[in-house]
mmCIF file with all atom_site columns, C-alpha atoms in Angstrom:
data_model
loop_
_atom_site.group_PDB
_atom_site.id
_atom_site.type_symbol
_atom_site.label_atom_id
_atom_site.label_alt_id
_atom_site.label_comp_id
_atom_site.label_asym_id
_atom_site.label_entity_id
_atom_site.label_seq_id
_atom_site.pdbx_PDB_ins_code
_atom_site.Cartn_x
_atom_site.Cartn_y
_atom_site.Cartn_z
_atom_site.occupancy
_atom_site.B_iso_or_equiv
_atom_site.pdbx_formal_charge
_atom_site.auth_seq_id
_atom_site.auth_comp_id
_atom_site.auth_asym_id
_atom_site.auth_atom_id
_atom_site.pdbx_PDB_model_num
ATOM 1   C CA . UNK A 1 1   ? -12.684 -33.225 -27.411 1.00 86.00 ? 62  UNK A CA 1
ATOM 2   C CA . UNK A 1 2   ? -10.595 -35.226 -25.308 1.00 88.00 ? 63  UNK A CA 1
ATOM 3   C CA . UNK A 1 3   ? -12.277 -33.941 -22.440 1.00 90.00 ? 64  UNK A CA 1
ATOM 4   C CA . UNK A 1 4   ? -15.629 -34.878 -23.725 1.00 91.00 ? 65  UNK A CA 1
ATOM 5   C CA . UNK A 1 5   ? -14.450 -38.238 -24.242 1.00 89.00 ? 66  UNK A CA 1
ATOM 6   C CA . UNK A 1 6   ? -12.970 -38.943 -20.666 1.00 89.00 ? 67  UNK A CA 1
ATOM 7   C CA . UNK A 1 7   ? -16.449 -37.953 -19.590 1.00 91.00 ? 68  UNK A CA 1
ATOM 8   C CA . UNK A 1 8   ? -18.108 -39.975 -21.691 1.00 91.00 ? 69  UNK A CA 1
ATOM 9   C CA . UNK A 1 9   ? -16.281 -42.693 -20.262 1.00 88.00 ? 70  UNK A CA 1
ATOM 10  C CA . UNK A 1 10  ? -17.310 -42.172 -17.203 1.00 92.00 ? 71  UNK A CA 1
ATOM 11  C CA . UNK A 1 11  ? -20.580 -41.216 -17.657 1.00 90.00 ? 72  UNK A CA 1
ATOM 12  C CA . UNK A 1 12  ? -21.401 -44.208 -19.976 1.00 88.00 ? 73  UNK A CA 1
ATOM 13  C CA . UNK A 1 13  ? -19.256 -46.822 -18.495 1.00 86.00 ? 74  UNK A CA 1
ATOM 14  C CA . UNK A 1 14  ? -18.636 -45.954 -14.460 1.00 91.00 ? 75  UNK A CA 1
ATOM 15  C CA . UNK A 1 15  ? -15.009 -46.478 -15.007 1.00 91.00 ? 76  UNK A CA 1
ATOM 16  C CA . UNK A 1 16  ? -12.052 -44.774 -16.406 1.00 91.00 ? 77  UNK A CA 1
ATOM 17  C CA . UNK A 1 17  ? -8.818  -46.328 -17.699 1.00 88.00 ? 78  UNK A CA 1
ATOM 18  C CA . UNK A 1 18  ? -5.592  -44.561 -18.387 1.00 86.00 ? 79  UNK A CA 1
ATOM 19  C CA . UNK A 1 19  ? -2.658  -45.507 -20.467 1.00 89.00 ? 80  UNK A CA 1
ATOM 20  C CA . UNK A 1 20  ? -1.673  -47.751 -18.357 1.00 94.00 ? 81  UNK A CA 1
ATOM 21  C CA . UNK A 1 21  ? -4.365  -49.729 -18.253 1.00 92.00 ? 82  UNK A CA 1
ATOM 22  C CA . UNK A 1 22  ? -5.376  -48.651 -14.441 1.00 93.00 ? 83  UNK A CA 1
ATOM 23  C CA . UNK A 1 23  ? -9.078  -48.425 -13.787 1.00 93.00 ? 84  UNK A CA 1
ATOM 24  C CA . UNK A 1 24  ? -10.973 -46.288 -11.512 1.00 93.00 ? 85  UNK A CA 1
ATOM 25  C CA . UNK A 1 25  ? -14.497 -47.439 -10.814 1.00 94.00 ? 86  UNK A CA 1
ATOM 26  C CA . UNK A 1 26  ? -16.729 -44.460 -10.920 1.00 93.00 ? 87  UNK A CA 1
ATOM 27  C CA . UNK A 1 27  ? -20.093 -46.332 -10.448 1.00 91.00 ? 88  UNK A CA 1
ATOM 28  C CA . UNK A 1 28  ? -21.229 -44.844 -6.855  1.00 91.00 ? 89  UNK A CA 1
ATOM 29  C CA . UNK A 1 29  ? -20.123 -41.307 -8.087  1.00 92.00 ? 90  UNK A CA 1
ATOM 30  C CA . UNK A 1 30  ? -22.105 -38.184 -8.039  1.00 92.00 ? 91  UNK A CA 1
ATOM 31  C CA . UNK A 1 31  ? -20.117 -35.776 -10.749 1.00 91.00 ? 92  UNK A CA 1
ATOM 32  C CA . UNK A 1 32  ? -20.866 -32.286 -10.297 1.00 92.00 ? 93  UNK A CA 1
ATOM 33  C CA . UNK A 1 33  ? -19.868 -29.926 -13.167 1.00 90.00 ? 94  UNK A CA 1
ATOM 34  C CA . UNK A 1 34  ? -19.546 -26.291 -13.090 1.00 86.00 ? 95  UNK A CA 1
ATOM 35  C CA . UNK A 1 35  ? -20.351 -23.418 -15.596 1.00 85.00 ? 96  UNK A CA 1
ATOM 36  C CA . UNK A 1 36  ? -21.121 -20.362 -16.590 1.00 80.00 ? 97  UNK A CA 1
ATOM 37  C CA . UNK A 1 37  ? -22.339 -21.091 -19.793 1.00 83.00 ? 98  UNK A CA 1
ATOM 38  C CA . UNK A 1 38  ? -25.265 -18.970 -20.738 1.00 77.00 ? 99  UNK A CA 1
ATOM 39  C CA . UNK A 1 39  ? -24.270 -16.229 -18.179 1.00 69.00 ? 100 UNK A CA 1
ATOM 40  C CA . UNK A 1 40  ? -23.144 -13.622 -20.405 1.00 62.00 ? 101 UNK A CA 1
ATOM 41  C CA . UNK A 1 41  ? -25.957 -13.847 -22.607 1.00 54.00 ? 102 UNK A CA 1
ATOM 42  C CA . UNK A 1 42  ? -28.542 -11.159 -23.356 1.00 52.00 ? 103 UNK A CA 1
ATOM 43  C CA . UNK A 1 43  ? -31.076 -10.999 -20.709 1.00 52.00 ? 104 UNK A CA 1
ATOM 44  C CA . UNK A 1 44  ? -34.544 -10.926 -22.176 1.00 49.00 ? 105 UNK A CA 1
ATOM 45  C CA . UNK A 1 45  ? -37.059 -8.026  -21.129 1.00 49.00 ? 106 UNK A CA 1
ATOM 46  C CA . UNK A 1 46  ? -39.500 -8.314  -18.013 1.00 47.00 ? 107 UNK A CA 1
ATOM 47  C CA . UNK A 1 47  ? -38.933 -9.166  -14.164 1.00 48.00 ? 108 UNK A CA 1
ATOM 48  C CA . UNK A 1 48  ? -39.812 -11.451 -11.820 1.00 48.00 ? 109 UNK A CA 1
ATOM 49  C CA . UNK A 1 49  ? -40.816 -15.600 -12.331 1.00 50.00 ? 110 UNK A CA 1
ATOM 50  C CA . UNK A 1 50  ? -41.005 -15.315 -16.201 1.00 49.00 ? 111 UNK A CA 1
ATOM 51  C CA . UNK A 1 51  ? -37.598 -13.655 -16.682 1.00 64.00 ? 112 UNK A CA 1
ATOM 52  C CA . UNK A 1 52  ? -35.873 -15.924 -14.236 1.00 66.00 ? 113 UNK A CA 1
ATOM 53  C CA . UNK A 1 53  ? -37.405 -18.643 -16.450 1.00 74.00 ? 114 UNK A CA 1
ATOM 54  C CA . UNK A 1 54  ? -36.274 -17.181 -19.269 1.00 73.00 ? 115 UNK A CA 1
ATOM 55  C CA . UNK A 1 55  ? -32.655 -16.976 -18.400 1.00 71.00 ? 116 UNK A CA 1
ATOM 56  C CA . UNK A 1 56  ? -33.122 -21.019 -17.091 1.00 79.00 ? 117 UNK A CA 1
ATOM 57  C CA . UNK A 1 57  ? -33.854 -21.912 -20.455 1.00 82.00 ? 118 UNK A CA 1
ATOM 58  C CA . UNK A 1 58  ? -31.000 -19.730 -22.171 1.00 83.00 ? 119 UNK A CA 1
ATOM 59  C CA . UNK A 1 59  ? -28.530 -21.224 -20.043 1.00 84.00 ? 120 UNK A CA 1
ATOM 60  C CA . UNK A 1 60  ? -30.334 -24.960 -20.768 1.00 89.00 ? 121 UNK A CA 1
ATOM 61  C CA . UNK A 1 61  ? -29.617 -24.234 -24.405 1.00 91.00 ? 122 UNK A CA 1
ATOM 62  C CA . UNK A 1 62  ? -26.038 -22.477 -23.749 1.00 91.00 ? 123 UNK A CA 1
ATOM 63  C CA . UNK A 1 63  ? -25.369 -26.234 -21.807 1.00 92.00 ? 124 UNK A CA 1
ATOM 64  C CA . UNK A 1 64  ? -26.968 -28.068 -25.163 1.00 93.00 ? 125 UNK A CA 1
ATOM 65  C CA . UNK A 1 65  ? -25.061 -26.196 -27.639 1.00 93.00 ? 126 UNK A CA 1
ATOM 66  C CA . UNK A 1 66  ? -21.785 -26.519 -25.897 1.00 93.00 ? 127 UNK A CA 1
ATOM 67  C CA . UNK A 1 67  ? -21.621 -30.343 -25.485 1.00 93.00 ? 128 UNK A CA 1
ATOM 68  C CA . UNK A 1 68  ? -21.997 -33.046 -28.174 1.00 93.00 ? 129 UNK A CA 1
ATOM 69  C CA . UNK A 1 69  ? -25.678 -34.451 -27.696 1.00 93.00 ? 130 UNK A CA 1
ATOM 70  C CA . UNK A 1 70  ? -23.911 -38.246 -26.500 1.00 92.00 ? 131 UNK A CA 1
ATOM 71  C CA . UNK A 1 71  ? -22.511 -36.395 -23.576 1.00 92.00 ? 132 UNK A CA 1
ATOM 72  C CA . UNK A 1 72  ? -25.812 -33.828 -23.551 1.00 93.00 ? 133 UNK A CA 1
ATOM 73  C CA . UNK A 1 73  ? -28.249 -36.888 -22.741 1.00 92.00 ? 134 UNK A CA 1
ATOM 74  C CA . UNK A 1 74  ? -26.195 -38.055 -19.955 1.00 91.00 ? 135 UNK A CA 1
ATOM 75  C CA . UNK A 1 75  ? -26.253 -35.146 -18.403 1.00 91.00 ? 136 UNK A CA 1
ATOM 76  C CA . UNK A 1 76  ? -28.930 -35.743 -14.989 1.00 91.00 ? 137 UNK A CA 1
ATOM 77  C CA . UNK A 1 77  ? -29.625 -32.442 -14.161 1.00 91.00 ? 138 UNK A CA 1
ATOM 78  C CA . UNK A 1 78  ? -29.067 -28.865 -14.570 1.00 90.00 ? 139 UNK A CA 1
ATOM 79  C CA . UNK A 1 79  ? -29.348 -26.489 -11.885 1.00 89.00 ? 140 UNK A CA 1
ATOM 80  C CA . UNK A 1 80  ? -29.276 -23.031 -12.216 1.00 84.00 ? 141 UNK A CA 1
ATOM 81  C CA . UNK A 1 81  ? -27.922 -20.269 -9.794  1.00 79.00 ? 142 UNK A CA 1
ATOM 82  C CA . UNK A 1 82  ? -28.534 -16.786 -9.711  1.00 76.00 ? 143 UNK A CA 1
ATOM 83  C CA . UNK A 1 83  ? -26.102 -14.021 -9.638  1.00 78.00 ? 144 UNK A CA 1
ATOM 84  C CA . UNK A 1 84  ? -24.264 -13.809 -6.095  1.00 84.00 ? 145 UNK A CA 1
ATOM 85  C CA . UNK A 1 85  ? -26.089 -10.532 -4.249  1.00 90.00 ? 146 UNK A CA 1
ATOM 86  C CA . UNK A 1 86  ? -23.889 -8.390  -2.823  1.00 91.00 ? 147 UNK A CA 1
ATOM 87  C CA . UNK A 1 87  ? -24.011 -9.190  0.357   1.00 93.00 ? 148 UNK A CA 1
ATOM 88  C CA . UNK A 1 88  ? -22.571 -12.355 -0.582  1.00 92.00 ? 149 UNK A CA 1
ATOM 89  C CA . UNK A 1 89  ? -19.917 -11.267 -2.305  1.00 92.00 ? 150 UNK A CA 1
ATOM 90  C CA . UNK A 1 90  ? -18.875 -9.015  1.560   1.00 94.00 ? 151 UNK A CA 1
ATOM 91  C CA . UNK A 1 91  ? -18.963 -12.120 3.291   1.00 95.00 ? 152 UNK A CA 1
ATOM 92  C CA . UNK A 1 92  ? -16.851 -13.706 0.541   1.00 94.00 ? 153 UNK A CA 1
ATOM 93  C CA . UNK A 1 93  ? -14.469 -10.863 1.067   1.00 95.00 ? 154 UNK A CA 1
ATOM 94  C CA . UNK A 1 94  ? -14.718 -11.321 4.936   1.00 95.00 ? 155 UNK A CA 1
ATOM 95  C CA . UNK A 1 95  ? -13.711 -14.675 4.726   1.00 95.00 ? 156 UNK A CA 1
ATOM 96  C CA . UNK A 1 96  ? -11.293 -15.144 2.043   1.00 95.00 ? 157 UNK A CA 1
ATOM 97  C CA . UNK A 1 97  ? -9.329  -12.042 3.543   1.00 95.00 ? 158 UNK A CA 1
ATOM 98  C CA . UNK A 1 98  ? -9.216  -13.019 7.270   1.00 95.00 ? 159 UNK A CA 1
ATOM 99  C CA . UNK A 1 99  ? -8.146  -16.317 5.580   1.00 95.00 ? 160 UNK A CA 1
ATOM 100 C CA . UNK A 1 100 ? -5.201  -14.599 4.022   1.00 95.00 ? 161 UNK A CA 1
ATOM 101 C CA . UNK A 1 101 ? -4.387  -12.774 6.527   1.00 95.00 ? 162 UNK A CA 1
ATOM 102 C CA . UNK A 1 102 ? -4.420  -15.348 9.049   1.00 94.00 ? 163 UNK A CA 1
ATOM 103 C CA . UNK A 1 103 ? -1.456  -17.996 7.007   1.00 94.00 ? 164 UNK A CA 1
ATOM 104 C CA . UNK A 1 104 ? 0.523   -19.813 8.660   1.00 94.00 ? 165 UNK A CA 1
ATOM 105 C CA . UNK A 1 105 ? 3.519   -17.759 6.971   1.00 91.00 ? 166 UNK A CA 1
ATOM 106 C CA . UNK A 1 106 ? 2.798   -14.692 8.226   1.00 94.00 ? 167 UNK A CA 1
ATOM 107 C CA . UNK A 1 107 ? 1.235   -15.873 11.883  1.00 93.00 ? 168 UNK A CA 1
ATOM 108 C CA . UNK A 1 108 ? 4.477   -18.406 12.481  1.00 93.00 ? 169 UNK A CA 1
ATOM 109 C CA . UNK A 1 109 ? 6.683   -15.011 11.916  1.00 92.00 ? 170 UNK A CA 1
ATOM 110 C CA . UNK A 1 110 ? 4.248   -13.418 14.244  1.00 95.00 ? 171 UNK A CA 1
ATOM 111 C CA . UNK A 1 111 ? 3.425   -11.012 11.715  1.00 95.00 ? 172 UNK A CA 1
ATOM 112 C CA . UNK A 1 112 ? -0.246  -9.586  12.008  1.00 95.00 ? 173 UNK A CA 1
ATOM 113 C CA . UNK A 1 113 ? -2.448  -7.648  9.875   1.00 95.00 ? 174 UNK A CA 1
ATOM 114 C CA . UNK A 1 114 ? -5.623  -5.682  10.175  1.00 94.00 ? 175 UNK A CA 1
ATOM 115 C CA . UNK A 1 115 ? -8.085  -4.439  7.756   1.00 93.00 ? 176 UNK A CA 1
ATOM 116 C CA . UNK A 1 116 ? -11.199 -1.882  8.716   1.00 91.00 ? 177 UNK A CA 1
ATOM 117 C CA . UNK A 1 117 ? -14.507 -2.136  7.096   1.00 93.00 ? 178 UNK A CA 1
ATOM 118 C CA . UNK A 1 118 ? -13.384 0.618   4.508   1.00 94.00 ? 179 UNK A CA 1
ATOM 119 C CA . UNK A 1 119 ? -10.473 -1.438  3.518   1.00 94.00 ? 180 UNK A CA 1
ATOM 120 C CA . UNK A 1 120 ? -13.223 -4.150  2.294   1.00 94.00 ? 181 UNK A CA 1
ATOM 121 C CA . UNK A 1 121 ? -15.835 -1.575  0.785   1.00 94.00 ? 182 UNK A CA 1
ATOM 122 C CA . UNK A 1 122 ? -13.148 -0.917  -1.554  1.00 95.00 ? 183 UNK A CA 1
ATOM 123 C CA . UNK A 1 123 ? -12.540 -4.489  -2.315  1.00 95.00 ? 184 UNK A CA 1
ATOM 124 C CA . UNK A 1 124 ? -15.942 -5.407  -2.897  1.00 94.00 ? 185 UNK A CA 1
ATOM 125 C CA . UNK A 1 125 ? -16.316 -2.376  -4.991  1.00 94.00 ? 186 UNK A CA 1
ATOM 126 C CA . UNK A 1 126 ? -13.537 -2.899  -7.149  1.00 94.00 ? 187 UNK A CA 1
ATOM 127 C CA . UNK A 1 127 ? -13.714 -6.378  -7.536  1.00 94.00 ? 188 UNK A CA 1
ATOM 128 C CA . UNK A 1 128 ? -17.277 -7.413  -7.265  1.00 92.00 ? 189 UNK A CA 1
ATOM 129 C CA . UNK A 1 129 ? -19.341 -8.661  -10.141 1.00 88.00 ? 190 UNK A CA 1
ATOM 130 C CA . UNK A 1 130 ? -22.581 -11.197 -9.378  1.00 84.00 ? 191 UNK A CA 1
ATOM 131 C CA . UNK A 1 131 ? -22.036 -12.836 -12.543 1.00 76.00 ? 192 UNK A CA 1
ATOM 132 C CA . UNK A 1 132 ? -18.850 -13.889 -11.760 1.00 80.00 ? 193 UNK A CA 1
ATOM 133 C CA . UNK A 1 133 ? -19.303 -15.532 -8.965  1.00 79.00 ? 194 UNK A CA 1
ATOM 134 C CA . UNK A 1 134 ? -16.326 -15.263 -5.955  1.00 85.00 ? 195 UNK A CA 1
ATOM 135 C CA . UNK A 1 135 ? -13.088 -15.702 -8.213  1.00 88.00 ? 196 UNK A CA 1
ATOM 136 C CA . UNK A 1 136 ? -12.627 -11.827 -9.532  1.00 92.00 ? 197 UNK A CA 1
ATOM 137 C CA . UNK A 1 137 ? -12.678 -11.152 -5.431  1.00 94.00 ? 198 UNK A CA 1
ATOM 138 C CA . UNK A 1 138 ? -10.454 -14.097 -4.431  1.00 93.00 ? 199 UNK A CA 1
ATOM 139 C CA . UNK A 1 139 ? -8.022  -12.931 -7.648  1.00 94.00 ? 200 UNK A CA 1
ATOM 140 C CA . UNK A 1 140 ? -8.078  -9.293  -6.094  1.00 96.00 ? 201 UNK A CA 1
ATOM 141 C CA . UNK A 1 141 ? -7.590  -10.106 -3.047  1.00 96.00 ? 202 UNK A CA 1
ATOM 142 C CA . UNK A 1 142 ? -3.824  -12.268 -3.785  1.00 95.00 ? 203 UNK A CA 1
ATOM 143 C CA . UNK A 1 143 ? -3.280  -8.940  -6.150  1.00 95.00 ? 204 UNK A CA 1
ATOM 144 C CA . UNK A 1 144 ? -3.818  -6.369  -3.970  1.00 94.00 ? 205 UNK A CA 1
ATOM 145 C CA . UNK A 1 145 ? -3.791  -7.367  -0.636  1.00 94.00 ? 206 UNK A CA 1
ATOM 146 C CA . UNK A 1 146 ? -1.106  -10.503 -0.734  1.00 94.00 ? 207 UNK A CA 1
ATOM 147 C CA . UNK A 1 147 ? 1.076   -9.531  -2.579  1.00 95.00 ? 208 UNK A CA 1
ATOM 148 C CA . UNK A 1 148 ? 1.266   -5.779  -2.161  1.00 91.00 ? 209 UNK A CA 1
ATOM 149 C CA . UNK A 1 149 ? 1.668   -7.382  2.083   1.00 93.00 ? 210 UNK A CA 1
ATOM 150 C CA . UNK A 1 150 ? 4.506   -9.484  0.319   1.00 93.00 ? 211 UNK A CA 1
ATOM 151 C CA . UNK A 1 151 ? 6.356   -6.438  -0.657  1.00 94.00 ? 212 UNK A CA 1
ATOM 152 C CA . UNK A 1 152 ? 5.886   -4.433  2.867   1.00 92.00 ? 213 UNK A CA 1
ATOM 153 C CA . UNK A 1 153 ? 7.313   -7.900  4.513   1.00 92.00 ? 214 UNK A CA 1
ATOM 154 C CA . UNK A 1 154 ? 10.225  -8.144  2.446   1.00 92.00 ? 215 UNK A CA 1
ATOM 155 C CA . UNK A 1 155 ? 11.015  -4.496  2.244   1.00 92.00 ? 216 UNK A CA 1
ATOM 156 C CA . UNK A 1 156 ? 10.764  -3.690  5.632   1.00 88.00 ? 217 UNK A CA 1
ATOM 157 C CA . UNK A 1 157 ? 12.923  -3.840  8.866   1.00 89.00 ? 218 UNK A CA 1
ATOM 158 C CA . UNK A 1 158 ? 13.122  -7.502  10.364  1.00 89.00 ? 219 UNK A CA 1
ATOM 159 C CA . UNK A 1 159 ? 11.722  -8.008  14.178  1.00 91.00 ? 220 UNK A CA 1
ATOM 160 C CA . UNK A 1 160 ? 10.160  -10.716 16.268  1.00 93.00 ? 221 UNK A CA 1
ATOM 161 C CA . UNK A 1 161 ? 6.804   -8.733  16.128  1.00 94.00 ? 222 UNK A CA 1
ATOM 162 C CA . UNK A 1 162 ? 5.523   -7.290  13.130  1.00 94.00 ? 223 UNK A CA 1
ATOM 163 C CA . UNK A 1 163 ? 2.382   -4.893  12.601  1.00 94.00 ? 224 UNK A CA 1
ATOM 164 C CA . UNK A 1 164 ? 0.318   -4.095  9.354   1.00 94.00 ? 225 UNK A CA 1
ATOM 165 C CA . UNK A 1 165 ? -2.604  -2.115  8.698   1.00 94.00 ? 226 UNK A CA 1
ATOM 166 C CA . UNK A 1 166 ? -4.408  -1.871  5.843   1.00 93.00 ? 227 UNK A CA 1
ATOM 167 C CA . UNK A 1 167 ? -5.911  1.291   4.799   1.00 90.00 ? 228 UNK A CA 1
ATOM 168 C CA . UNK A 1 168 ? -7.708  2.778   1.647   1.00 88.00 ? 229 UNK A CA 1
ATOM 169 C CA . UNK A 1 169 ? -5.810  5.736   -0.315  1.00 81.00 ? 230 UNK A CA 1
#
């Protein structure tokens, strides 16, 4: 509720004030809200245009359900995604890893890592689900690539130049 109530604010008024009486002028802003509210609903019966309709409006009326109809009717637009393909969710993987294994912790101990493509087959197997969107990879990723590498670092022998591989089991 109290939530609802800051956003009101802004979305009513173009300002927000906090306790202390500071106000933040919100007139000029575009607010851009996230969800997955109507995602893990039943999908109706039938394929192409109509059922992609279909799941439009049950996530329109997931959105109206969920917030009080003052903060509903402010509400510009909804726009509605579709699940990630998974092709998306490999380049996801291909980025967010090379970004993990490229941090400035490990490269300013000159401490490098490789991964083959098997290495993230597995990842986007185990971790991938187009509902979900890119966090259950991301999440997987500081699990079972970070900080199983944090271990190996710590555990093993101290030099100026350190080599990892990752590999599947």
């Amino acid at each position: 509720p109290d939530v609802f109530n800051i956003l009101l604010q802004v979305l009513d008024d173009g300002r927000l004030t906090d306790n202390k009486g500071r106000t933040v002028n919100f007139k000029n802003t575009i607010i851009i809200m996230t969800s997955n509210l109507g995602s893990r609903r039943q999908r109706p019966p039938g394929i192409g245009e109509q059922d992609a309709h279909a799941l439009a409006l049950d996530a329109d009326r997931a959105v109206r359900e969920f917030f009080p109809p003052e903060l509903f009717n402010r509400i510009d637009r909804i726009v509605h995604f579709s699940p990630l393909p998974r092709e998306v969710g490999e380049r996801v993987v291909e980025k967010e890893l090379a970004r993990l294994l490229s941090r400035h912790g490990l490269t300013s101990r000159n401490i490098f890592v490789s991964a083959d493509e098997a290495v993230k087959r597995k990842i986007v197997q185990e971790s991938f689900d187009p509902h979900l969107g890119a966090r259950p990879l991301k999440r997987y990723l500081e699990e079972h690539v970070g900080q199983v590498l944090s271990d190996a670092i710590i555990r093993g022998p101290q030099s100026p130049l350190r080599l990892f591989q990752l590999y599947t089991r």
